Coordinates of C-alpha atoms in Angstrom, one line a residue:
X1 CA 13.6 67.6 11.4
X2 CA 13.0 64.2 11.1
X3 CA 14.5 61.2 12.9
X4 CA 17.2 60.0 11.1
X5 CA 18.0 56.2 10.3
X6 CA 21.1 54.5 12.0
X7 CA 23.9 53.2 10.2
X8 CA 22.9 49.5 10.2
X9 CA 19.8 50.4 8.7
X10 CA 21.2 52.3 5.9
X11 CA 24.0 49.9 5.1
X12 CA 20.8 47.3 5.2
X13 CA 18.8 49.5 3.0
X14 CA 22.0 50.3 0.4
X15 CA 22.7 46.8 0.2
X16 CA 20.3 44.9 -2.5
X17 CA 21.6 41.4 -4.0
X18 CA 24.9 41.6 -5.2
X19 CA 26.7 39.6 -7.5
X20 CA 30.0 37.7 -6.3
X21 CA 32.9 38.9 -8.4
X22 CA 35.6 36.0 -8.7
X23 CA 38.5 36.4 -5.8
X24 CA 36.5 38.4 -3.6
X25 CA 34.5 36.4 -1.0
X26 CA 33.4 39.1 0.9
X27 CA 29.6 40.5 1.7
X28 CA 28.0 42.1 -1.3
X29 CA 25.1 44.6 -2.0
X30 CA 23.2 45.1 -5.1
X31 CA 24.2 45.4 -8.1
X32 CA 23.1 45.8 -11.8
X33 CA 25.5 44.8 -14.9
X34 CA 27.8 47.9 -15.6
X35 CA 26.2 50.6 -18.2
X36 CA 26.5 53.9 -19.4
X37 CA 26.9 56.3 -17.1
X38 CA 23.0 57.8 -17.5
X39 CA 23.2 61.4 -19.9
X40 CA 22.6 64.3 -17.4
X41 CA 19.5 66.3 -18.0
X42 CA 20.6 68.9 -15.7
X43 CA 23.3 70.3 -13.8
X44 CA 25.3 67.4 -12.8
X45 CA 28.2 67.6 -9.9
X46 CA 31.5 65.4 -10.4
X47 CA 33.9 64.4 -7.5
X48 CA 37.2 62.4 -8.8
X49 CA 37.6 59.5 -6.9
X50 CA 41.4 58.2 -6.2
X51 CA 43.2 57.6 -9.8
X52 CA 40.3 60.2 -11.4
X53 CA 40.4 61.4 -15.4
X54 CA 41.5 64.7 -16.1
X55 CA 39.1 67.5 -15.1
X56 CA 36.5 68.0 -18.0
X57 CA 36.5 71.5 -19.7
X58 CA 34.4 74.1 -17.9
X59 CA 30.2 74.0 -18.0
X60 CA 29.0 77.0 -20.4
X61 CA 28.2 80.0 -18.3
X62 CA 25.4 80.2 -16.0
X63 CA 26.1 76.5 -15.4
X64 CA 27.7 74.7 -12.2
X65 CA 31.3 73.0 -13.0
X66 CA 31.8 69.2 -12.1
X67 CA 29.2 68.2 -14.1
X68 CA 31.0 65.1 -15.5
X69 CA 30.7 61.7 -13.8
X70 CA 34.0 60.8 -12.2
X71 CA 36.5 58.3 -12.9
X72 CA 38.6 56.1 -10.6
X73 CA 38.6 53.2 -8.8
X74 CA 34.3 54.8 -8.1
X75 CA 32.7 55.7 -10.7
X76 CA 30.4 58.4 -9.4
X77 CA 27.5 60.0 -11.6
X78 CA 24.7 62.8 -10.1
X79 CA 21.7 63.8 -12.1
X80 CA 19.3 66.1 -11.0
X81 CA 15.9 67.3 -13.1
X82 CA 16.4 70.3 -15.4
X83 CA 14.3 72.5 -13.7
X84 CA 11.7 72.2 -11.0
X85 CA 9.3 74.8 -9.5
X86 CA 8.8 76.5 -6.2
X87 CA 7.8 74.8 -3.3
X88 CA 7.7 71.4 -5.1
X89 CA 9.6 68.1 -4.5
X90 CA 12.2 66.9 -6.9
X91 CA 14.7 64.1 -7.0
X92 CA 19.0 63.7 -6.7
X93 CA 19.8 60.6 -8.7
X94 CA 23.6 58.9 -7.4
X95 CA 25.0 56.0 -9.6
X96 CA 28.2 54.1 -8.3
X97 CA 30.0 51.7 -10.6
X98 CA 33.3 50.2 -9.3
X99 CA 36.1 49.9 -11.7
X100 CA 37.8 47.3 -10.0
X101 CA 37.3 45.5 -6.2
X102 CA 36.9 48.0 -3.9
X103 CA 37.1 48.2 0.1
X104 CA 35.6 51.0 2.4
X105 CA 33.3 52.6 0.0
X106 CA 31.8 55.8 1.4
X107 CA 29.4 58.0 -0.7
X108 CA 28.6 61.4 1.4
X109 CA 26.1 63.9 -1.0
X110 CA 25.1 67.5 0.2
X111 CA 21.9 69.3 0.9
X112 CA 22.4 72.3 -1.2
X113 CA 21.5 76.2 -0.3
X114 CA 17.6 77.0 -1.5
X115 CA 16.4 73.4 -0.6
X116 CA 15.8 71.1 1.9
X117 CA 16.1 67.6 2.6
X118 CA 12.6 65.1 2.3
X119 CA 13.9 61.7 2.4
X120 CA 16.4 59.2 0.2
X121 CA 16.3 55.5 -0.6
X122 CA 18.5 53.6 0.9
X123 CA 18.0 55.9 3.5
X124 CA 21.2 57.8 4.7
X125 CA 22.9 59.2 7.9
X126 CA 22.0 62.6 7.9
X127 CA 24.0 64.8 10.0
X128 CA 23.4 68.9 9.4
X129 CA 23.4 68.9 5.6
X130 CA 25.6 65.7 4.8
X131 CA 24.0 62.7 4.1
X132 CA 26.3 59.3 3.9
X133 CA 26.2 55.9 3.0
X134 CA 28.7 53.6 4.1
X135 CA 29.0 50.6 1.7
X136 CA 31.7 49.0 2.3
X137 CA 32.6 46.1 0.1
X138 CA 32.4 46.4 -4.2
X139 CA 33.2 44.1 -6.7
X140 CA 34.2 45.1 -9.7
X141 CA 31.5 46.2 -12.3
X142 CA 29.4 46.0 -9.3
X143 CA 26.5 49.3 -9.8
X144 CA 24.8 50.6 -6.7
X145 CA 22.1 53.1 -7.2
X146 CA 20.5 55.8 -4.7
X147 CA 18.3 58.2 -4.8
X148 CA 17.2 62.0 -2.6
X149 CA 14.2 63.7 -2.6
X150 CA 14.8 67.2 -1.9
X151 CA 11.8 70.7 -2.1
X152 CA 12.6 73.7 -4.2
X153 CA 12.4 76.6 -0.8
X154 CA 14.3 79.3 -2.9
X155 CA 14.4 80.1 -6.3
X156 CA 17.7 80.4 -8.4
X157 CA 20.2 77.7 -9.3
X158 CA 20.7 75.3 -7.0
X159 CA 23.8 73.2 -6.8
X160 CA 24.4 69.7 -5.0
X161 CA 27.9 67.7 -4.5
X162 CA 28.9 64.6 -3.9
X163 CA 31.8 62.4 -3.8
X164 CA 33.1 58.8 -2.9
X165 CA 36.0 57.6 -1.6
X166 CA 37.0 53.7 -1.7
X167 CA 40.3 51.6 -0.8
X168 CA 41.7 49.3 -2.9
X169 CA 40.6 45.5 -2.5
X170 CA 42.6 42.4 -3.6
X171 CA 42.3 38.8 -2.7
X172 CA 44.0 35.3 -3.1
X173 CA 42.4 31.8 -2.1
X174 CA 43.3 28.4 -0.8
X175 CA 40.9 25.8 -0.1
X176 CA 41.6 23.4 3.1
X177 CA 40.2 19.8 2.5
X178 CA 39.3 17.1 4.7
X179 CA 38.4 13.4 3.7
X180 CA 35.4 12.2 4.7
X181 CA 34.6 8.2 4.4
X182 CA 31.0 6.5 4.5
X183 CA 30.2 3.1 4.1
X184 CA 27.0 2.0 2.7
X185 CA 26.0 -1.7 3.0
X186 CA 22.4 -3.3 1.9
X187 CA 20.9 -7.0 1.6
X188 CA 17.8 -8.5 1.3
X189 CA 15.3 -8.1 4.3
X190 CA 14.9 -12.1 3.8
X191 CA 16.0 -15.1 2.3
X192 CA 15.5 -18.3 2.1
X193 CA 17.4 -21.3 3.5
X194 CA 20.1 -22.5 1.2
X195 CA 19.6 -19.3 -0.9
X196 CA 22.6 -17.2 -2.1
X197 CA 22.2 -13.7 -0.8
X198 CA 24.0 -11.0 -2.2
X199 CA 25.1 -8.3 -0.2
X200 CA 26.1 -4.6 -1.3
X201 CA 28.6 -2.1 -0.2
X202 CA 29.7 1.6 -1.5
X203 CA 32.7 3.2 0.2
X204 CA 32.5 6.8 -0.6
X205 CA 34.4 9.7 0.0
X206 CA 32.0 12.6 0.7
X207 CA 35.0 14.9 1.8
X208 CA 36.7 17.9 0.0
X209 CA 40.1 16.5 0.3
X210 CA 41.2 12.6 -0.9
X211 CA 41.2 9.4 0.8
X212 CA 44.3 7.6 0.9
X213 CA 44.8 3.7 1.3
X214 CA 41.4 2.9 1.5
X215 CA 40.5 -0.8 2.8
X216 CA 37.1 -2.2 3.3
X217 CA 37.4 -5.9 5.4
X218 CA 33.4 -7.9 5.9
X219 CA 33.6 -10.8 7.8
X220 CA 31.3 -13.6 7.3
X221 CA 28.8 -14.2 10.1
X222 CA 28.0 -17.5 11.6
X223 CA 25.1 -19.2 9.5
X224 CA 26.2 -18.2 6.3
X225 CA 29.0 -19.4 4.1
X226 CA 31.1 -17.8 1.1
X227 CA 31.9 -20.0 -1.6
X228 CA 35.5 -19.5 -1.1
X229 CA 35.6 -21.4 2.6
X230 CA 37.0 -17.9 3.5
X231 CA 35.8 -16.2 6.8
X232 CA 36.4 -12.9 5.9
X233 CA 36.3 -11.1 2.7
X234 CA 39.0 -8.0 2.0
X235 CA 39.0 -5.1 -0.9
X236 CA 42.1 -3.1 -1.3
X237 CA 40.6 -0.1 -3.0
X238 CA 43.2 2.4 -2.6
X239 CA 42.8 6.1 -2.7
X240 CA 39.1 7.5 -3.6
X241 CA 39.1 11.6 -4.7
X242 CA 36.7 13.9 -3.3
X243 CA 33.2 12.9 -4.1
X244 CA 34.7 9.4 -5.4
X245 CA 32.6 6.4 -5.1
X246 CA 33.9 2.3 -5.1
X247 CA 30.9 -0.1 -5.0
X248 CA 32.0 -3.9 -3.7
X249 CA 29.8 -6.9 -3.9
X250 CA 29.6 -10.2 -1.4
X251 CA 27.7 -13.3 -2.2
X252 CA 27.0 -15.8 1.0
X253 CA 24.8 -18.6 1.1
X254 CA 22.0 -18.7 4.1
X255 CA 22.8 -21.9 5.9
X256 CA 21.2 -20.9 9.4
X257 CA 17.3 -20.2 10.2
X258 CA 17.0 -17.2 12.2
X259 CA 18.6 -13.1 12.0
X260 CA 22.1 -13.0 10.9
X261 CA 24.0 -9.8 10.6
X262 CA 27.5 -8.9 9.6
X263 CA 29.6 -5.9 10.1
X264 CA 31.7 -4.4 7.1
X265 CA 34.7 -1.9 8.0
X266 CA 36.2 0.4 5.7
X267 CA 39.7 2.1 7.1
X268 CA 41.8 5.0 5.4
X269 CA 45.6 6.1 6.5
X270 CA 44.3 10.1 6.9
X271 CA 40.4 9.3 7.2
X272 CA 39.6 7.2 9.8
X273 CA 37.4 4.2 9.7
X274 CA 33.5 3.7 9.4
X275 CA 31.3 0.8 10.1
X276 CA 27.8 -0.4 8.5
X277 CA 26.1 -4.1 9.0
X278 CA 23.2 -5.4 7.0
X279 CA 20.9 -7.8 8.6
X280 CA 18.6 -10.6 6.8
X281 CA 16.3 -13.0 8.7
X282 CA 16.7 -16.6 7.2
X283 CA 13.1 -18.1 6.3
X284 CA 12.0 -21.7 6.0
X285 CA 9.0 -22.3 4.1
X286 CA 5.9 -24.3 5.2
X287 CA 2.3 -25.2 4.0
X288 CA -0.1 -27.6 5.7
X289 CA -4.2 -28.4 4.9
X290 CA -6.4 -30.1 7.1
X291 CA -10.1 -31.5 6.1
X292 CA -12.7 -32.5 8.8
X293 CA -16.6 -32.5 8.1
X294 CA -19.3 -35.4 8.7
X295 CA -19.1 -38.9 10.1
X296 CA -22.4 -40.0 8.6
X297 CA -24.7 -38.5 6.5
X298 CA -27.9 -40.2 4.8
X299 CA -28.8 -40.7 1.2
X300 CA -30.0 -37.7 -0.4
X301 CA -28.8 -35.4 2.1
X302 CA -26.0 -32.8 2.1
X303 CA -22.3 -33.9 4.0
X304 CA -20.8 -30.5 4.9
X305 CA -16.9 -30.2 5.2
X306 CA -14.5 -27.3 5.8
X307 CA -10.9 -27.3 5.0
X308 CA -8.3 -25.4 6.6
X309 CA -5.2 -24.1 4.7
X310 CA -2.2 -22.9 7.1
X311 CA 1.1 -21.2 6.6
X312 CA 3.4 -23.3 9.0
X313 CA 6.4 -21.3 7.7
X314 CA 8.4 -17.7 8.1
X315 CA 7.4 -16.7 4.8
X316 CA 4.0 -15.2 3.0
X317 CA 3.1 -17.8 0.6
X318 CA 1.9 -16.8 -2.6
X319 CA -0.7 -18.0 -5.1
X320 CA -2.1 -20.8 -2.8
X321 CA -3.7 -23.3 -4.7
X322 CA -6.6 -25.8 -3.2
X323 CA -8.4 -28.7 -5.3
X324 CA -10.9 -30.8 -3.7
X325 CA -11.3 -33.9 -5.6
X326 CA -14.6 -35.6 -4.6
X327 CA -15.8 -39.3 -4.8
X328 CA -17.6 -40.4 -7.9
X329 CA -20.4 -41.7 -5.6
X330 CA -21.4 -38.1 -4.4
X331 CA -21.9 -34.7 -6.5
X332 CA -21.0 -31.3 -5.3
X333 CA -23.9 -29.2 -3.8
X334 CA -21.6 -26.2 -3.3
X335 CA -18.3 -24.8 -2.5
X336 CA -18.4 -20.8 -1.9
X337 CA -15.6 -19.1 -4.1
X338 CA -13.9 -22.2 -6.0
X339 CA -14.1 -23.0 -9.5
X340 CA -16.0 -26.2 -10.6
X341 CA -15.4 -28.5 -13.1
X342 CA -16.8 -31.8 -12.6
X343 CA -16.2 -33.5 -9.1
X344 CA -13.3 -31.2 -8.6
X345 CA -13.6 -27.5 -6.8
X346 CA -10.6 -25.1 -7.1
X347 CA -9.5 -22.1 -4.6
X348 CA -6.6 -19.4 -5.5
X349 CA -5.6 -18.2 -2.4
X350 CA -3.6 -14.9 -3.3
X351 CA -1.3 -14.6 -0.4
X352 CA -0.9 -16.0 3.0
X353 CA 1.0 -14.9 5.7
X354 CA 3.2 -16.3 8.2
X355 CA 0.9 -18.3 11.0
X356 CA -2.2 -17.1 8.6
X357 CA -4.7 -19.9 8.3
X358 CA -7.8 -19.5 5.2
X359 CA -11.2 -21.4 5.6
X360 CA -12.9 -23.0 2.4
X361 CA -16.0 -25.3 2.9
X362 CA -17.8 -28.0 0.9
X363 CA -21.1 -29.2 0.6
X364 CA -21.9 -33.0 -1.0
X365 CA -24.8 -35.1 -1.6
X366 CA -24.8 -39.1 -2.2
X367 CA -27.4 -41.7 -3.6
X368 CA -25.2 -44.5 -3.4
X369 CA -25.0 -46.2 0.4
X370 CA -21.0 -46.6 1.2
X371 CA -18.1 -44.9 2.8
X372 CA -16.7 -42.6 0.4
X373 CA -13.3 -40.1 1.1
X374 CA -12.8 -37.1 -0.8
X375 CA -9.1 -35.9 -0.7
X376 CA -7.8 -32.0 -1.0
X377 CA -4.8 -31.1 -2.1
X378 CA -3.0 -27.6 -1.3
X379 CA 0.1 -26.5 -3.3
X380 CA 2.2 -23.3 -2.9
X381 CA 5.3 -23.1 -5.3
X382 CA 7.5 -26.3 -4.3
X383 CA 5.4 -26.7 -1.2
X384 CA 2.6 -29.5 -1.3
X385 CA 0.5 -31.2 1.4
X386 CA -2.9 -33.0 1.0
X387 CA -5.5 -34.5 3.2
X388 CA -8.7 -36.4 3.4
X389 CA -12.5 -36.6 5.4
X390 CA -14.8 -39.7 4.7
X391 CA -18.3 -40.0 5.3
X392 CA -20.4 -43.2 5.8
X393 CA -23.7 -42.8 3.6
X394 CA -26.5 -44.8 4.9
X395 CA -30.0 -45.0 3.6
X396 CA -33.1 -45.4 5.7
X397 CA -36.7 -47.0 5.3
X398 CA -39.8 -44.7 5.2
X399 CA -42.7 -46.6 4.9
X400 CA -46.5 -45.3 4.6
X401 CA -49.4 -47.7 5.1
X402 CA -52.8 -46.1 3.3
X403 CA -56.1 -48.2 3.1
X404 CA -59.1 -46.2 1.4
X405 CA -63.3 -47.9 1.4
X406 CA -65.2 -47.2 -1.5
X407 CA -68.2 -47.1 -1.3
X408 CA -68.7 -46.3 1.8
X409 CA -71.5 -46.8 3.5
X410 CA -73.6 -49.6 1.4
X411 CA -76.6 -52.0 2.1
X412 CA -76.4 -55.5 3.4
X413 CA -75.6 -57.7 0.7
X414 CA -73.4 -55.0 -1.3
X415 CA -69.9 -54.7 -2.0
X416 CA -67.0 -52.3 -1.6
X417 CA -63.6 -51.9 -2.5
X418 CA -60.3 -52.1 -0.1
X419 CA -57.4 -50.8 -2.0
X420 CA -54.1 -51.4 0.4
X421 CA -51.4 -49.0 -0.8
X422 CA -47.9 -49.8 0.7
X423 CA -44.9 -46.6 0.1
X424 CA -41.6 -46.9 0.8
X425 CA -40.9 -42.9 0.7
X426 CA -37.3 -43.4 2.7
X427 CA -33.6 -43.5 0.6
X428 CA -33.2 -47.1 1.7
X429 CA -34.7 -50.7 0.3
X430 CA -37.0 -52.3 2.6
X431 CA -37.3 -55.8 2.6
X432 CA -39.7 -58.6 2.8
X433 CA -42.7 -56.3 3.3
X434 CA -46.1 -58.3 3.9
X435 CA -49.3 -57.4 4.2
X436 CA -51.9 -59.2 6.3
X437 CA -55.7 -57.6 6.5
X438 CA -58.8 -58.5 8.9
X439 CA -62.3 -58.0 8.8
X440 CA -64.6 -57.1 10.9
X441 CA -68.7 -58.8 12.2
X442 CA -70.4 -56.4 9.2
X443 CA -68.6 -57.6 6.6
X444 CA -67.3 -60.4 4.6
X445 CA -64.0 -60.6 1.8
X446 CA -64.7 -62.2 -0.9
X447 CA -61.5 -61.9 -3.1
X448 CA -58.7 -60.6 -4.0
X449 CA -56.6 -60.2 -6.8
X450 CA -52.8 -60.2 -5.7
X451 CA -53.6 -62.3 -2.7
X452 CA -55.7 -65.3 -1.3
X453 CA -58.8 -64.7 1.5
X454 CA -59.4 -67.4 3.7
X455 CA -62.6 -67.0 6.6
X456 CA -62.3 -62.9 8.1
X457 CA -58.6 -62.5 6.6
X458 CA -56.9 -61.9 3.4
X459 CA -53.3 -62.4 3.1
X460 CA -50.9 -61.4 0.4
X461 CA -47.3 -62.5 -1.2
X462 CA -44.0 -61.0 0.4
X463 CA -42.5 -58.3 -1.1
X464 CA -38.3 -59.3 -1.2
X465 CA -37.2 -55.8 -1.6
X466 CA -39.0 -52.4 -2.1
X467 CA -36.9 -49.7 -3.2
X468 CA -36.7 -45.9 -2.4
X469 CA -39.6 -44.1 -3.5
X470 CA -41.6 -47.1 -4.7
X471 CA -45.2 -48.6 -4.2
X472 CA -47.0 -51.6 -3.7
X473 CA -51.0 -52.0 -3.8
X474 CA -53.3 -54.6 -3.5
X475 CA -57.2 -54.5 -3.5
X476 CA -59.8 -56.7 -1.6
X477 CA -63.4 -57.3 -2.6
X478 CA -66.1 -57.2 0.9
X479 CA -69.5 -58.0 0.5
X480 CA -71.5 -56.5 3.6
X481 CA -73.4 -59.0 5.4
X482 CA -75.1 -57.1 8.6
X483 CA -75.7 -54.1 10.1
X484 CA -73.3 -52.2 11.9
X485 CA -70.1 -50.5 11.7
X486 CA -67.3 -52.9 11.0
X487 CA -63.8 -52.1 12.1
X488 CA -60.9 -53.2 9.7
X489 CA -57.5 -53.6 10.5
X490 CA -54.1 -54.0 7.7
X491 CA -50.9 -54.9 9.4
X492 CA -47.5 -54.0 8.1
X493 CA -44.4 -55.8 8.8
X494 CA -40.9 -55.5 7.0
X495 CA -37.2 -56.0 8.3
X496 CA -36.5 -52.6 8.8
X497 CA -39.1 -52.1 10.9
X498 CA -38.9 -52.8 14.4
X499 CA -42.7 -52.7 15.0
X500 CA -45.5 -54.0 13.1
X501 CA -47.4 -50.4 11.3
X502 CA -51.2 -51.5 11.8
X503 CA -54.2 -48.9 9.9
X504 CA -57.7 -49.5 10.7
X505 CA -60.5 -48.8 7.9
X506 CA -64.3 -48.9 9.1
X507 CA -67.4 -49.3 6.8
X508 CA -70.9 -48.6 7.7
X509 CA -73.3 -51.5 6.7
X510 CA -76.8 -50.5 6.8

């Protein structure tokens, strides 16, 4: 034989999803939605459950009686195949439908004569030839099905019973409440000072039974202020049904810079009392630039300058806006990530945090000799603040002496050409420039054009002023008169220069 399940496991196995009827809150096992009792295709047994029909009329002869499903407070219906052969496996079929809610359900089915038992699902306590399955609880219209497998070992009729007994189940409800308060109460993180802050509160009763008398008291912290002068603000909102919400509203102005935080009660007579606080940190504000960058700079060069954009305040400043206004003297080189338009450069700086500081720089060029000051201006909302660099553009003298022979060599008795060329190649004026040439054994001057020769020298007007980038030549006429190598020497002098620049020029008289 085999081992047989215990009676946990076929209660577990029995039991499969079952609907709750209304008034019975008790376990439940499956269940389909009532139906027709299923048409026997065989010999079917019938046991009358407590308050059962009337028998039904005899089965036709040959046939088992009890065929009929009963009827009670279990409705209890057995089907088994027509006919099965030898030494095969068939199936028992049990259908259980309560009528009405039922307590202490037992269903016990038989292994008949001529067959023995395989297995059934749920599977049932088997003890000798009695299989049961204790149920227990059924609502009514509740359907539990089972099923046997049995083998065919004789042949002949062969005849199985079962039956099912139940108690009587009835019920009553009453529901036990308690109230249950909450109190909910939000702000803004921040604020600004002299801002109105709005604070929110919801007093809720999340019980199953009401709250009665229901008072919610929020005092007003130090640093803020209500418009009312009052120092503590009270709602009467009375009694709040299960599930009932109340929302309440406080406006304070921030008159403090730092954390505040205030504590809002709410107090029922038969729930009890429940705290929440809300805390906002009170921000001031603050925006400072700064602009350093070179001292001196000359003509023609670049002046470089960096500006530095800080948040001096507690809060992130947004849509930071930098213009650099430059002097009409000087002309923007470059400025990395601004926006141009003439002698201004413009910088969006899209957020700034607290303590954050953001780096722009500047480059400028001058031709005009002076101390000029640019000025940068850094705005955030209401917040403004502005600053200024100046740099002192000076020019300087460059001057280049060139004296060129030609021809060069030539024969006693002919001439060559000195041509003096005088540059000033600095950014600066150089004034009263003069030019004074001597000559050497081999040769003699003769004349010159711009200037006046006199004996071995030639000597030539002063030049006032000679301006960046200009040029000033002269030419002198030699005539060789022996032979040799004659050394030539121009001198240089001008203001700016604190030594004399001297070039010497030889010929070769042969």
């Amino acid at each position: 034989m085999k081992n047989l399940p215990n009676k946990s496991t076929v209660l577990a196995s029995f039991a499969v999803a079952v609907l709750l009827a209304t008034g019975c809150n008790t376990p439940r096992y499956s269940e389909e939605k009532p139906a027709p009792a299923p048409k026997p295709v065989a010999a079917t047994t019938s046991v009358n459950a407590p308050m059962a029909k009337p028998a039904p009329a005899p089965a036709p002869a040959g046939k088992a009686v009890c065929t009929e499903s009963t009827w009670g407070l279990i409705r209890l219906t057995k089907t088994l195949p027509g006919e099965v052969a030898l030494g095969s496996e068939f199936v028992a079929e049990l259908t259980m439908v309560a009528q009405g809610c039922a307590a202490n359900v037992v269903v016990r089915d038989t292994v008949p004569a001529g067959a023995s038992y395989v297995r059934s699902e749920p599977a049932a306590t088997v003890e000798g030839g009695v299989l049961t399955w204790k149920i227990g609880d059924m609502d009514a219209g509740q359907t539990i099905k089972g099923k046997v497998w049995l083998k065919a070992d004789k042949e002949g009729a062969v005849v199985s019973c079962a039956t099912v007994s139940a108690d009587s189940r009835v019920c009553a409800t009453t529901m036990v409440g308690k109230p249950v308060l909450t109190l909910d109460k939000t702000g803004p993180e921040t604020a600004l000072l002299g801002q109105d802050i709005t604070y929110n509160l919801v007093v809720k009763n999340t019980g199953t039974a009401a709250a009665l008398g229901v008072k919610v008291t929020d005092p007003v912290p130090a640093g803020l202020t209500h418009s009312s002068g009052k120092g503590e603000m009270t709602f009467d909102v009375g009694d709040l049904a299960p599930g009932q919400s109340k929302p309440l509203a406080v406006t304070l102005r921030a008159q403090q810079r730092g954390k505040v935080c205030n504590t809002a009660t709410a107090t029922s007579s038969n729930a009890g009392k429940v705290s929440d606080d809300a805390c906002t940190v009170v921000l001031v504000p603050g925006l400072k630039v700064e602009k350093t960058g070179t001292k001196e700079q000359i003509l023609g060069r670049n002046a470089d300058y960096e500006i530095t954009v800080s948040n001096t305040g507690d809060t992130t400043l947004q849509n930071v806006t930098v213009n650099d206004t430059t002097p009409v003297e000087t002309a923007i080189v470059a400025a990395p990530g601004a926006t141009i338009s003439g002698n201004k450069a413009t910088w969006t700086i899209a957020s700034l945090a607290p303590g954050a500081k953001a780096t722009q720089t500047i480059k400028l060029t001058s031709k005009t000799a002076g101390n000029h000051c640019n000025t940068v201006a850094a705005s955030s909302g209401s917040l403004n603040d502005s600053a200024k660099a100046c740099t002192l553009w000076k020019g300087i003298a460059a001057v280049a002496l060139e004296v060129v022979d030609d021809p060069d060599p030539i024969q006693v008795g002919e001439s060559t050409t000195y041509t003096i060329k005088v540059t000033n190649q600095g950014f600066a004026d150089v004034h009263n420039v003069k030019i004074a040439a001597t000559f050497g054994e081999q040769v003699l001057p003769v004349s010159t054009p711009q200037g006046t020769v006199s004996g071995k020298s030639a000597s030539f007007p002063v030049v006032v002023t000679l301006g960046a980038k200009q040029a000033v030549t002269y030419t002198v006429t030699v005539k060789g008169a022996s032979v040799g190598d004659s050394r030539n020497k121009i001198t240089l002098t001008a203001d700016e220069l604190k030594t004399p620049v001297e070039e010497e020029e030889s010929t070769t008289v042969y």
